Tab-separated table of N, CA and C in Angstrom:
chain	number	residue	atom	x	y	z
Z	744	MET	N	-83.479	-12.377	-128.967
Z	744	MET	CA	-83.466	-12.271	-127.511
Z	744	MET	C	-83.630	-10.809	-127.108
Z	745	ASP	N	-84.421	-10.580	-126.132
Z	745	ASP	CA	-84.649	-9.241	-125.599
Z	745	ASP	C	-83.438	-8.846	-124.749
Z	746	THR	N	-82.662	-7.856	-125.199
Z	746	THR	CA	-81.448	-7.464	-124.468
Z	746	THR	C	-81.758	-6.851	-123.113
Z	747	ASP	N	-83.007	-6.433	-122.885
Z	747	ASP	CA	-83.364	-5.901	-121.565
Z	747	ASP	C	-83.337	-6.993	-120.505
Z	748	GLN	N	-83.456	-8.251	-120.920
Z	748	GLN	CA	-83.439	-9.372	-119.992
Z	748	GLN	C	-82.084	-10.090	-119.985
Z	749	PHE	N	-81.155	-9.648	-120.814
Z	749	PHE	CA	-79.854	-10.298	-120.945
Z	749	PHE	C	-79.003	-9.999	-119.714
Z	750	PRO	N	-78.400	-11.027	-119.069
Z	750	PRO	CA	-77.653	-10.795	-117.822
Z	750	PRO	C	-76.298	-10.123	-118.012
Z	751	VAL	N	-75.752	-10.160	-119.234
Z	751	VAL	CA	-74.477	-9.501	-119.499
Z	751	VAL	C	-74.744	-8.032	-119.784
Z	752	ALA	N	-73.901	-7.174	-119.242
Z	752	ALA	CA	-74.065	-5.736	-119.457
Z	752	ALA	C	-73.693	-5.388	-120.896
Z	753	LEU	N	-74.613	-4.713	-121.591
Z	753	LEU	CA	-74.417	-4.347	-122.998
Z	753	LEU	C	-74.592	-2.854	-123.194
Z	754	SER	N	-73.714	-2.286	-124.004
Z	754	SER	CA	-73.861	-0.898	-124.451
Z	754	SER	C	-73.703	-0.884	-125.957
Z	755	ARG	N	-74.430	-0.002	-126.602
Z	755	ARG	CA	-74.286	0.178	-128.037
Z	755	ARG	C	-73.738	1.573	-128.288
Z	756	TYR	N	-72.753	1.642	-129.172
Z	756	TYR	CA	-72.135	2.910	-129.562
Z	756	TYR	C	-72.270	3.065	-131.068
Z	757	ASP	N	-72.262	4.317	-131.540
Z	757	ASP	CA	-72.280	4.545	-132.980
Z	757	ASP	C	-70.851	4.482	-133.513
Z	758	THR	N	-70.662	4.788	-134.784
Z	758	THR	CA	-69.336	4.673	-135.399
Z	758	THR	C	-68.355	5.736	-134.921
Z	759	GLU	N	-68.831	6.723	-134.182
Z	759	GLU	CA	-67.948	7.739	-133.593
Z	759	GLU	C	-67.713	7.461	-132.108
Z	760	LEU	N	-68.114	6.278	-131.665
Z	760	LEU	CA	-68.014	5.843	-130.263
Z	760	LEU	C	-68.799	6.741	-129.311
Z	761	ARG	N	-69.934	7.230	-129.814
Z	761	ARG	CA	-70.875	7.948	-128.962
Z	761	ARG	C	-71.934	6.958	-128.510
Z	762	PHE	N	-72.272	7.013	-127.236
Z	762	PHE	CA	-73.230	6.093	-126.650
Z	762	PHE	C	-74.600	6.246	-127.300
Z	763	VAL	N	-75.260	5.090	-127.541
Z	763	VAL	CA	-76.601	5.071	-128.118
Z	763	VAL	C	-77.606	4.454	-127.141
Z	764	ARG	N	-77.259	3.281	-126.579
Z	764	ARG	CA	-78.227	2.546	-125.756
Z	764	ARG	C	-77.504	1.565	-124.848
Z	765	GLN	N	-78.159	1.196	-123.734
Z	765	GLN	CA	-77.628	0.166	-122.835
Z	765	GLN	C	-78.775	-0.663	-122.282
Z	766	ASN	N	-78.447	-1.850	-121.796
Z	766	ASN	CA	-79.479	-2.666	-121.162
Z	766	ASN	C	-79.449	-2.420	-119.652
Z	767	PRO	N	-80.438	-2.915	-118.913
Z	767	PRO	CA	-80.488	-2.684	-117.469
Z	767	PRO	C	-79.248	-3.195	-116.718
Z	768	ALA	N	-78.646	-4.289	-117.189
Z	768	ALA	CA	-77.446	-4.807	-116.521
Z	768	ALA	C	-76.305	-3.787	-116.588
Z	769	MET	N	-76.145	-3.109	-117.718
Z	769	MET	CA	-75.097	-2.088	-117.838
Z	769	MET	C	-75.450	-0.882	-116.976
Z	770	GLU	N	-76.710	-0.494	-116.979
Z	770	GLU	CA	-77.128	0.641	-116.152
Z	770	GLU	C	-76.820	0.367	-114.679
Z	771	HIS	N	-77.036	-0.859	-114.232
Z	771	HIS	CA	-76.742	-1.230	-112.848
Z	771	HIS	C	-75.237	-1.120	-112.554
Z	772	ILE	N	-74.402	-1.590	-113.463
Z	772	ILE	CA	-72.948	-1.551	-113.261
Z	772	ILE	C	-72.426	-0.119	-113.221
Z	773	VAL	N	-72.832	0.704	-114.189
Z	773	VAL	CA	-72.247	2.042	-114.297
Z	773	VAL	C	-72.942	3.081	-113.427
Z	774	GLY	N	-74.190	2.823	-113.046
Z	774	GLY	CA	-74.884	3.760	-112.172
Z	774	GLY	C	-75.339	5.037	-112.843
Z	775	ILE	N	-75.551	4.989	-114.145
Z	775	ILE	CA	-76.041	6.154	-114.878
Z	775	ILE	C	-77.031	5.672	-115.931
Z	776	GLY	N	-78.158	6.346	-116.006
Z	776	GLY	CA	-79.189	5.977	-116.960
Z	776	GLY	C	-78.774	6.268	-118.385
Z	777	GLY	N	-79.325	5.487	-119.292
Z	777	GLY	CA	-79.016	5.656	-120.704
Z	777	GLY	C	-79.315	7.038	-121.231
Z	778	GLU	N	-80.402	7.634	-120.751
Z	778	GLU	CA	-80.766	8.974	-121.232
Z	778	GLU	C	-79.698	10.008	-120.882
Z	779	ASP	N	-78.938	9.765	-119.819
Z	779	ASP	CA	-77.862	10.680	-119.429
Z	779	ASP	C	-76.557	10.400	-120.162
Z	780	ARG	N	-76.493	9.268	-120.869
Z	780	ARG	CA	-75.269	8.905	-121.587
Z	780	ARG	C	-75.356	9.157	-123.084
Z	781	VAL	N	-76.556	9.305	-123.620
Z	781	VAL	CA	-76.735	9.411	-125.070
Z	781	VAL	C	-75.831	10.490	-125.662
Z	782	GLY	N	-75.096	10.092	-126.696
Z	782	GLY	CA	-74.220	11.016	-127.402
Z	782	GLY	C	-72.870	11.231	-126.743
Z	783	ARG	N	-72.651	10.629	-125.601
Z	783	ARG	CA	-71.397	10.832	-124.871
Z	783	ARG	C	-70.480	9.629	-125.041
Z	784	GLY	N	-69.226	9.806	-124.698
Z	784	GLY	CA	-68.242	8.739	-124.822
Z	784	GLY	C	-68.178	7.858	-123.587
Z	785	LEU	N	-67.213	6.976	-123.578
Z	785	LEU	CA	-67.018	6.018	-122.497
Z	785	LEU	C	-66.812	6.683	-121.149
Z	786	SER	N	-66.109	7.805	-121.115
Z	786	SER	CA	-65.784	8.457	-119.846
Z	786	SER	C	-67.016	8.950	-119.088
Z	787	ALA	N	-68.167	9.002	-119.734
Z	787	ALA	CA	-69.402	9.372	-119.032
Z	787	ALA	C	-69.816	8.275	-118.052
Z	788	ALA	N	-69.363	7.041	-118.308
Z	788	ALA	CA	-69.761	5.911	-117.477
Z	788	ALA	C	-68.625	5.346	-116.648
Z	789	LEU	N	-67.392	5.498	-117.118
Z	789	LEU	CA	-66.250	4.869	-116.461
Z	789	LEU	C	-65.043	5.792	-116.514
Z	790	THR	N	-64.371	5.939	-115.389
Z	790	THR	CA	-63.137	6.707	-115.370
Z	790	THR	C	-62.011	5.792	-114.916
Z	791	GLY	N	-60.862	5.965	-115.494
Z	791	GLY	CA	-59.734	5.145	-115.087
Z	791	GLY	C	-58.610	5.183	-116.095
Z	792	PRO	N	-57.492	4.590	-115.706
Z	792	PRO	CA	-56.297	4.656	-116.537
Z	792	PRO	C	-56.396	3.864	-117.836
Z	793	GLY	N	-57.329	2.936	-117.920
Z	793	GLY	CA	-57.415	2.099	-119.113
Z	793	GLY	C	-58.374	2.583	-120.177
Z	794	ASN	N	-59.044	3.703	-119.941
Z	794	ASN	CA	-60.049	4.171	-120.903
Z	794	ASN	C	-59.487	4.395	-122.305
Z	795	ALA	N	-58.357	5.067	-122.410
Z	795	ALA	CA	-57.802	5.385	-123.728
Z	795	ALA	C	-57.457	4.112	-124.499
Z	796	ALA	N	-56.852	3.142	-123.814
Z	796	ALA	CA	-56.497	1.883	-124.481
Z	796	ALA	C	-57.749	1.129	-124.911
Z	797	TRP	N	-58.785	1.128	-124.064
Z	797	TRP	CA	-60.021	0.441	-124.422
Z	797	TRP	C	-60.713	1.129	-125.588
Z	798	GLU	N	-60.729	2.449	-125.590
Z	798	GLU	CA	-61.325	3.166	-126.715
Z	798	GLU	C	-60.562	2.876	-128.014
Z	799	ALA	N	-59.242	2.738	-127.925
Z	799	ALA	CA	-58.445	2.393	-129.110
Z	799	ALA	C	-58.838	1.005	-129.625
Z	800	ARG	N	-59.066	0.068	-128.715
Z	800	ARG	CA	-59.505	-1.279	-129.123
Z	800	ARG	C	-60.900	-1.226	-129.739
Z	801	MET	N	-61.775	-0.400	-129.174
Z	801	MET	CA	-63.118	-0.253	-129.731
Z	801	MET	C	-63.035	0.301	-131.152
Z	802	ARG	N	-62.173	1.302	-131.361
Z	802	ARG	CA	-61.983	1.875	-132.698
Z	802	ARG	C	-61.449	0.832	-133.678
Z	803	ARG	N	-60.493	0.030	-133.189
Z	803	ARG	CA	-59.919	-1.013	-134.043
Z	803	ARG	C	-61.005	-2.005	-134.467
Z	804	ALA	N	-61.913	-2.349	-133.565
Z	804	ALA	CA	-63.014	-3.252	-133.916
Z	804	ALA	C	-63.882	-2.642	-135.013
Z	805	LEU	N	-64.136	-1.344	-134.914
Z	805	LEU	CA	-64.920	-0.664	-135.947
Z	805	LEU	C	-64.179	-0.641	-137.280
Z	806	GLU	N	-62.881	-0.367	-137.239
Z	806	GLU	CA	-62.085	-0.242	-138.466
Z	806	GLU	C	-61.858	-1.578	-139.159
Z	807	THR	N	-61.625	-2.636	-138.382
Z	807	THR	CA	-61.289	-3.940	-138.964
Z	807	THR	C	-62.501	-4.844	-139.161
Z	808	GLY	N	-63.578	-4.581	-138.438
Z	808	GLY	CA	-64.731	-5.459	-138.484
Z	808	GLY	C	-64.544	-6.716	-137.648
Z	809	GLN	N	-63.457	-6.781	-136.882
Z	809	GLN	CA	-63.149	-7.930	-136.032
Z	809	GLN	C	-63.380	-7.569	-134.571
Z	810	ALA	N	-63.960	-8.494	-133.832
Z	810	ALA	CA	-64.228	-8.260	-132.412
Z	810	ALA	C	-62.925	-8.136	-131.630
Z	811	GLU	N	-62.948	-7.325	-130.606
Z	811	GLU	CA	-61.857	-7.204	-129.641
Z	811	GLU	C	-62.369	-7.838	-128.358
Z	812	GLU	N	-61.775	-8.937	-127.958
Z	812	GLU	CA	-62.308	-9.700	-126.828
Z	812	GLU	C	-61.267	-9.906	-125.743
Z	813	GLY	N	-61.769	-10.126	-124.529
Z	813	GLY	CA	-60.913	-10.544	-123.430
Z	813	GLY	C	-60.018	-9.469	-122.854
Z	814	HIS	N	-60.407	-8.237	-122.921
Z	814	HIS	CA	-59.616	-7.148	-122.365
Z	814	HIS	C	-60.039	-6.918	-120.914
Z	815	LEU	N	-59.084	-6.702	-120.022
Z	815	LEU	CA	-59.386	-6.387	-118.625
Z	815	LEU	C	-59.285	-4.879	-118.453
Z	816	LEU	N	-60.367	-4.262	-118.027
Z	816	LEU	CA	-60.454	-2.813	-117.891
Z	816	LEU	C	-60.664	-2.449	-116.432
Z	817	GLN	N	-59.849	-1.545	-115.924
Z	817	GLN	CA	-59.948	-1.084	-114.540
Z	817	GLN	C	-60.532	0.313	-114.532
Z	818	GLY	N	-61.466	0.558	-113.613
Z	818	GLY	CA	-62.022	1.889	-113.540
Z	818	GLY	C	-63.042	2.038	-112.426
Z	819	ARG	N	-63.553	3.256	-112.338
Z	819	ARG	CA	-64.572	3.597	-111.338
Z	819	ARG	C	-65.826	4.083	-112.040
Z	820	THR	N	-66.955	3.739	-111.446
Z	820	THR	CA	-68.240	4.114	-112.024
Z	820	THR	C	-69.002	5.001	-111.044
Z	821	ARG	N	-70.061	5.611	-111.528
Z	821	ARG	CA	-70.918	6.399	-110.633
Z	821	ARG	C	-71.600	5.515	-109.602
Z	822	ALA	N	-71.801	4.246	-109.933
Z	822	ALA	CA	-72.440	3.326	-108.997
Z	822	ALA	C	-71.549	3.065	-107.779
Z	823	ASP	N	-70.232	3.158	-107.940
Z	823	ASP	CA	-69.281	2.923	-106.844
Z	823	ASP	C	-68.039	3.778	-107.089
Z	824	PRO	N	-68.174	5.110	-106.939
Z	824	PRO	CA	-67.101	6.027	-107.319
Z	824	PRO	C	-65.858	5.973	-106.438
Z	825	ASP	N	-65.926	5.336	-105.281
Z	825	ASP	CA	-64.785	5.306	-104.369
Z	825	ASP	C	-63.925	4.055	-104.498
Z	826	HIS	N	-64.311	3.130	-105.379
Z	826	HIS	CA	-63.576	1.873	-105.487
Z	826	HIS	C	-63.317	1.514	-106.946
Z	827	ASP	N	-62.116	1.010	-107.214
Z	827	ASP	CA	-61.806	0.490	-108.539
Z	827	ASP	C	-62.525	-0.838	-108.738
Z	828	HIS	N	-62.985	-1.036	-109.940
Z	828	HIS	CA	-63.567	-2.310	-110.350
Z	828	HIS	C	-62.792	-2.791	-111.564
Z	829	PHE	N	-62.846	-4.078	-111.810
Z	829	PHE	CA	-62.207	-4.669	-112.969
Z	829	PHE	C	-63.302	-5.306	-113.808
Z	830	PHE	N	-63.264	-5.032	-115.116
Z	830	PHE	CA	-64.286	-5.521	-116.025
Z	830	PHE	C	-63.636	-6.304	-117.152
Z	831	ALA	N	-64.181	-7.467	-117.446
Z	831	ALA	CA	-63.796	-8.209	-118.643
Z	831	ALA	C	-64.683	-7.656	-119.755
Z	832	VAL	N	-64.077	-6.999	-120.736
Z	832	VAL	CA	-64.845	-6.292	-121.754
Z	832	VAL	C	-64.540	-6.823	-123.151
Z	833	SER	N	-65.520	-6.699	-124.010
Z	833	SER	CA	-65.391	-7.076	-125.417
Z	833	SER	C	-66.130	-6.047	-126.251
Z	834	ALA	N	-65.684	-5.886	-127.482
Z	834	ALA	CA	-66.334	-4.977	-128.420
Z	834	ALA	C	-66.542	-5.706	-129.735
Z	835	SER	N	-67.770	-5.687	-130.231
Z	835	SER	CA	-68.112	-6.387	-131.469
Z	835	SER	C	-68.780	-5.421	-132.434
Z	836	PRO	N	-68.291	-5.354	-133.668
Z	836	PRO	CA	-68.943	-4.497	-134.668
Z	836	PRO	C	-70.359	-4.990	-134.934
Z	837	LEU	N	-71.251	-4.069	-135.254
Z	837	LEU	CA	-72.648	-4.407	-135.535
Z	837	LEU	C	-72.924	-4.314	-137.033
Z	838	GLY	N	-73.466	-5.385	-137.579
Z	838	GLY	CA	-73.882	-5.396	-138.982
Z	838	GLY	C	-72.787	-4.985	-139.925
Z	839	ARG	N	-73.131	-4.136	-140.875
Z	839	ARG	CA	-72.144	-3.601	-141.809
Z	839	ARG	C	-71.460	-2.400	-141.186
Z	840	ILE	N	-71.079	-2.581	-139.985
Z	840	ILE	CA	-70.399	-1.595	-139.153
Z	840	ILE	C	-71.194	-0.293	-139.083
Z	841	VAL	N	-72.360	-0.446	-138.474
Z	841	VAL	CA	-73.218	0.701	-138.190
Z	841	VAL	C	-73.015	1.170	-136.763
Z	842	GLY	N	-72.201	0.444	-136.043
Z	842	GLY	CA	-71.938	0.779	-134.651
Z	842	GLY	C	-71.195	-0.348	-133.984
Z	843	LEU	N	-71.210	-0.333	-132.679
Z	843	LEU	CA	-70.426	-1.267	-131.891
Z	843	LEU	C	-71.222	-1.694	-130.674
Z	844	CYS	N	-71.135	-2.962	-130.336
Z	844	CYS	CA	-71.743	-3.479	-129.115
Z	844	CYS	C	-70.616	-3.783	-128.142
Z	845	ALA	N	-70.641	-3.155	-126.986
Z	845	ALA	CA	-69.626	-3.397	-125.965
Z	845	ALA	C	-70.266	-4.153	-124.812
Z	846	THR	N	-69.600	-5.195	-124.346
Z	846	THR	CA	-70.086	-5.959	-123.206
Z	846	THR	C	-69.124	-5.796	-122.049
Z	847	ALA	N	-69.648	-5.917	-120.850
Z	847	ALA	CA	-68.808	-5.805	-119.653
Z	847	ALA	C	-69.308	-6.780	-118.606
Z	848	LEU	N	-68.374	-7.397	-117.929
Z	848	LEU	CA	-68.677	-8.294	-116.836
Z	848	LEU	C	-67.776	-7.879	-115.679
Z	849	ASP	N	-68.358	-7.539	-114.547
Z	849	ASP	CA	-67.576	-7.106	-113.389
Z	849	ASP	C	-66.878	-8.325	-112.805
Z	850	VAL	N	-65.552	-8.347	-112.904
Z	850	VAL	CA	-64.746	-9.468	-112.406
Z	850	VAL	C	-63.826	-9.012	-111.278
Z	851	THR	N	-64.244	-7.979	-110.557
Z	851	THR	CA	-63.428	-7.404	-109.495
Z	851	THR	C	-63.030	-8.445	-108.458
Z	852	GLU	N	-63.985	-9.210	-107.971
Z	852	GLU	CA	-63.682	-10.187	-106.917
Z	852	GLU	C	-62.738	-11.278	-107.413
Z	853	GLN	N	-62.935	-11.750	-108.630
Z	853	GLN	CA	-62.038	-12.762	-109.179
Z	853	GLN	C	-60.627	-12.197	-109.347
Z	854	HIS	N	-60.533	-10.960	-109.817
Z	854	HIS	CA	-59.231	-10.313	-110.008
Z	854	HIS	C	-58.511	-10.152	-108.671
Z	855	ARG	N	-59.219	-9.687	-107.677
Z	855	ARG	CA	-58.606	-9.511	-106.358
Z	855	ARG	C	-58.219	-10.854	-105.742
Z	856	GLY	N	-59.026	-11.884	-105.972
Z	856	GLY	CA	-58.692	-13.219	-105.483
Z	856	GLY	C	-57.400	-13.739	-106.103
Z	857	ARG	N	-57.236	-13.530	-107.421
Z	857	ARG	CA	-55.990	-13.934	-108.086
Z	857	ARG	C	-54.805	-13.161	-107.541
Z	858	GLU	N	-54.994	-11.852	-107.273
Z	858	GLU	CA	-53.909	-11.053	-106.694
Z	858	GLU	C	-53.523	-11.572	-105.314
Z	859	ARG	N	-54.518	-11.927	-104.489
Z	859	ARG	CA	-54.230	-12.464	-103.148
Z	859	ARG	C	-53.486	-13.795	-103.243
Z	860	LEU	N	-53.913	-14.665	-104.145
Z	860	LEU	CA	-53.235	-15.946	-104.315
Z	860	LEU	C	-51.792	-15.759	-104.784
Z	861	ALA	N	-51.577	-14.829	-105.685
Z	861	ALA	CA	-50.219	-14.562	-106.160
Z	861	ALA	C	-49.351	-14.045	-105.022
Z	862	LEU	N	-49.913	-13.180	-104.189
Z	862	LEU	CA	-49.176	-12.641	-103.045
Z	862	LEU	C	-48.844	-13.749	-102.049
Z	863	LEU	N	-49.805	-14.631	-101.764
Z	863	LEU	CA	-49.558	-15.757	-100.858
Z	863	LEU	C	-48.507	-16.696	-101.434
Z	864	ASN	N	-48.574	-16.939	-102.723
Z	864	ASN	CA	-47.599	-17.809	-103.369
Z	864	ASN	C	-46.201	-17.210	-103.265
Z	865	GLU	N	-46.091	-15.911	-103.518
Z	865	GLU	CA	-44.792	-15.234	-103.424
Z	865	GLU	C	-44.273	-15.279	-101.984
Z	866	ALA	N	-45.143	-15.040	-101.023
Z	866	ALA	CA	-44.732	-15.065	-99.609
Z	866	ALA	C	-44.282	-16.463	-99.206
Z	867	SER	N	-44.947	-17.499	-99.686
Z	867	SER	CA	-44.574	-18.863	-99.311
Z	867	SER	C	-43.226	-19.268	-99.894
Z	868	THR	N	-42.877	-18.757	-101.051
Z	868	THR	CA	-41.582	-19.092	-101.656
Z	868	THR	C	-40.445	-18.334	-100.995
Z	869	ARG	N	-40.731	-17.177	-100.428
Z	869	ARG	CA	-39.697	-16.388	-99.749
Z	869	ARG	C	-39.409	-16.877	-98.350
Z	870	SER	N	-40.361	-17.554	-97.727
Z	870	SER	CA	-40.165	-17.980	-96.326
Z	870	SER	C	-39.386	-19.281	-96.213
Z	871	CYS	N	-39.116	-19.920	-97.334
Z	871	CYS	CA	-38.373	-21.199	-97.305
Z	871	CYS	C	-36.882	-20.982	-97.290
């Protein structure tokens, strides 16, 4: 499958977690072209409190050869620097661990919807 046509945002990193390549879906999410990210770490594309924990999970995937899936990552991108976004991210080792493939899906609206429902649920239990 041609990853340029893949709807899920993909980034490839080397074994030192330096950026190598991304597909157009990732470029759209982060708002920075691949040529500007080459050789740089995650913080070139995303800033936020969860970066260190996500990078640790990415390293663990490289070290163990096991995918790290289902992590929720909060951060800001150049595409929307004034607002936090939430991403469902996964990291999968490539081949004989020649690098890492990271995927991201922007789930900001779903996350905020769950927060609103939780708030409404809490308010409804307090008013009784």
